[in-house]
CSV table of C-alpha atoms in Angstrom, one decimal:
chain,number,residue,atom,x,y,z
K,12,UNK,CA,0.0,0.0,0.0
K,13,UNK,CA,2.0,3.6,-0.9
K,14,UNK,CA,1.5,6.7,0.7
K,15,UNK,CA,0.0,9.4,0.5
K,16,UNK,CA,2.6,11.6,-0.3
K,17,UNK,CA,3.3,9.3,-2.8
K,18,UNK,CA,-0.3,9.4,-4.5
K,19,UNK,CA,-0.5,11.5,-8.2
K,20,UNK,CA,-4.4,10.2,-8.9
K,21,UNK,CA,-3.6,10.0,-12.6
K,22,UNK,CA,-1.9,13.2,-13.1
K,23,UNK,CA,1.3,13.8,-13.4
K,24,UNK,CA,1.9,16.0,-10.0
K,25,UNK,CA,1.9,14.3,-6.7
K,26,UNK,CA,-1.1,14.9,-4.9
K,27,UNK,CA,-1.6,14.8,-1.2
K,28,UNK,CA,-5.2,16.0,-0.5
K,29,UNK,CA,-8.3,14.1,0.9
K,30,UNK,CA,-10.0,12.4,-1.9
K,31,UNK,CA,-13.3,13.9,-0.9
K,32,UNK,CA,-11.8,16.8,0.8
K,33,UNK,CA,-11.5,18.2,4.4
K,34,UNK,CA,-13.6,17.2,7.1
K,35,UNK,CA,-14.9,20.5,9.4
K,36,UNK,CA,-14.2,20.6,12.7
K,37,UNK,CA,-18.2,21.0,13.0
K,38,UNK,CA,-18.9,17.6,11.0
K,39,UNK,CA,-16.6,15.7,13.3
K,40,UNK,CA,-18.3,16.5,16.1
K,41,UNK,CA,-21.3,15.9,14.7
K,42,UNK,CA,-20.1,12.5,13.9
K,43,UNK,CA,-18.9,11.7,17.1
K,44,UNK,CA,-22.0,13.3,19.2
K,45,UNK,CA,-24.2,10.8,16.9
K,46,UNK,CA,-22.1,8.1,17.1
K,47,UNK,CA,-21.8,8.1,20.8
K,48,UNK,CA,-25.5,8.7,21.3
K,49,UNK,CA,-26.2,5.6,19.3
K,50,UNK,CA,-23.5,3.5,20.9
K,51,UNK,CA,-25.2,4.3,24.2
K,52,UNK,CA,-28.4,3.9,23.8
K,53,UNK,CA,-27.6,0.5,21.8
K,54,UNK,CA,-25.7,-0.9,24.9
K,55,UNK,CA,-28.7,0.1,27.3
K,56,UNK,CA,-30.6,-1.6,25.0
K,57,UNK,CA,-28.8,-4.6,24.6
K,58,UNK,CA,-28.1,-4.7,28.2
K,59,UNK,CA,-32.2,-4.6,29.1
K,60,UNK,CA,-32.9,-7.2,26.7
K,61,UNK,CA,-31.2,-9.4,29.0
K,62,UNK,CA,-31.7,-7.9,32.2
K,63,UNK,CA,-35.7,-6.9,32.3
K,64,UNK,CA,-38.3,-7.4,33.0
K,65,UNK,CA,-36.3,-10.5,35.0
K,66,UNK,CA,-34.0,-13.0,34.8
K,67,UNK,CA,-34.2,-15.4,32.8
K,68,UNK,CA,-34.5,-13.1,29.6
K,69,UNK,CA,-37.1,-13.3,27.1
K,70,UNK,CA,-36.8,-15.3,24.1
K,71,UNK,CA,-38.6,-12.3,22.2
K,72,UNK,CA,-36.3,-9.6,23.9
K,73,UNK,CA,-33.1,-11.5,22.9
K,74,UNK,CA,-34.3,-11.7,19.3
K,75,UNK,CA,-35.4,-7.8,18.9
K,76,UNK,CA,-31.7,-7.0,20.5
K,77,UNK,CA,-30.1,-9.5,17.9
K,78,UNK,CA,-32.1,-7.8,14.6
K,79,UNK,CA,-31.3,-4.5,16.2
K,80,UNK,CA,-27.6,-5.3,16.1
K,81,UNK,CA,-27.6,-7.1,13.4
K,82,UNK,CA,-28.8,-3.8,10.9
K,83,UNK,CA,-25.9,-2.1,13.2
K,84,UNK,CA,-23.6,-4.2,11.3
K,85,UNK,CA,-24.5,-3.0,8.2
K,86,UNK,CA,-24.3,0.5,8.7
K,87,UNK,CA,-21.0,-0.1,10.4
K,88,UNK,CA,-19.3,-1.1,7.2
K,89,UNK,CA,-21.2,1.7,5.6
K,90,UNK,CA,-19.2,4.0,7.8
K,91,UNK,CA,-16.0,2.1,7.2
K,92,UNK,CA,-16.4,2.5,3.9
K,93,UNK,CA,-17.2,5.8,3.8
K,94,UNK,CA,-14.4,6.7,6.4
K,95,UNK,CA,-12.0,4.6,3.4
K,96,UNK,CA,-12.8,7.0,0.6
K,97,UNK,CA,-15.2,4.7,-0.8
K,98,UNK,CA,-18.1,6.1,-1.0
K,99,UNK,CA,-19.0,9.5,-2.5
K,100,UNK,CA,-19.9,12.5,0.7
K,101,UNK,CA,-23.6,12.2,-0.4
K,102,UNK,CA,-24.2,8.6,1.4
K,103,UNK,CA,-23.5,10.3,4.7
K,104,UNK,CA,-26.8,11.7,5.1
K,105,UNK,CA,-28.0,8.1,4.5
K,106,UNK,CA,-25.3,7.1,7.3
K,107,UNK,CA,-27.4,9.7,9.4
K,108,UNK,CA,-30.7,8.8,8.5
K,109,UNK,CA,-30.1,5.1,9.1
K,110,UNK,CA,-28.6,5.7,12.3
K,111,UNK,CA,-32.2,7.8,13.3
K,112,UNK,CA,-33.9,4.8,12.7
K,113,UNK,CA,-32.0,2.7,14.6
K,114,UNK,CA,-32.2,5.2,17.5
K,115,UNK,CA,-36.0,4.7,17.1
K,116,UNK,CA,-36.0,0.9,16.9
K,117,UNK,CA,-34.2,1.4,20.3
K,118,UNK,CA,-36.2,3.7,21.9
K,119,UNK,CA,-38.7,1.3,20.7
K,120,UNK,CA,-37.5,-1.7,22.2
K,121,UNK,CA,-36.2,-0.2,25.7
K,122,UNK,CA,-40.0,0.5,26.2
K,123,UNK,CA,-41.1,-3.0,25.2
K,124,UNK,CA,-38.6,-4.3,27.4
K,125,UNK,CA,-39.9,-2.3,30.2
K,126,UNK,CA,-43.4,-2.6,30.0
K,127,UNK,CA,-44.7,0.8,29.3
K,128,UNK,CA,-48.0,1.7,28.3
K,129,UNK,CA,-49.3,-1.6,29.1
């Protein structure tokens, strides 16, 4: 794998910039606000599948948690991927949009697991 220093993209003048540009100082701290938010509400999550509403767990809560991570895995490699250079800047709003809805499916699921509005 070269360097980047090493890079020319084609031309015949050695090229060291981003392929898609700079990242603001504003969009990484959107990223990470997001992606903490959704890592934390994901562990609670996984955590009360198991834990409520008592030991032994649910069948039905373990298998929400499991679908829940399992679209996580997808829009993890989505977010490698884009991190790579991979894919073009406009699939980060879909990074964004898809990690709304999982956000909902586990606000969703923490009250299922917990029994509210019943």
């Amino acid at each position: 794998m070269d360097d980047f220093a090493t890079r020319s993209y084609g031309t015949s003048v050695q090229d060291d910039r981003p392929l898609f540009g700079e990242t603001s100082a504003r969009d990484r701290i959107i990223n990470i606000v997001v992606g903490f938010l959704t890592s934390l509400l994901l562990l609670v999550t996984i955590i009360s599948a198991f834990v409520f509403p008592q030991l032994p767990p649910k069948p039905l809560n373990i298998f929400f948690a499991v679908c829940i991570v399992l679209s996580c895995t997808s829009i993890a490699v989505l977010i490698c991927w884009y991190r790579q250079g991979d894919l073009e800047p406009k699939f980060r709003n879909l990074i964004y949009y898809n990690l709304f809805c999982i956000l909902l499916l586990c606000i969703c699921a923490n009250l299922y697991f917990h029994g509210v509005g019943k």
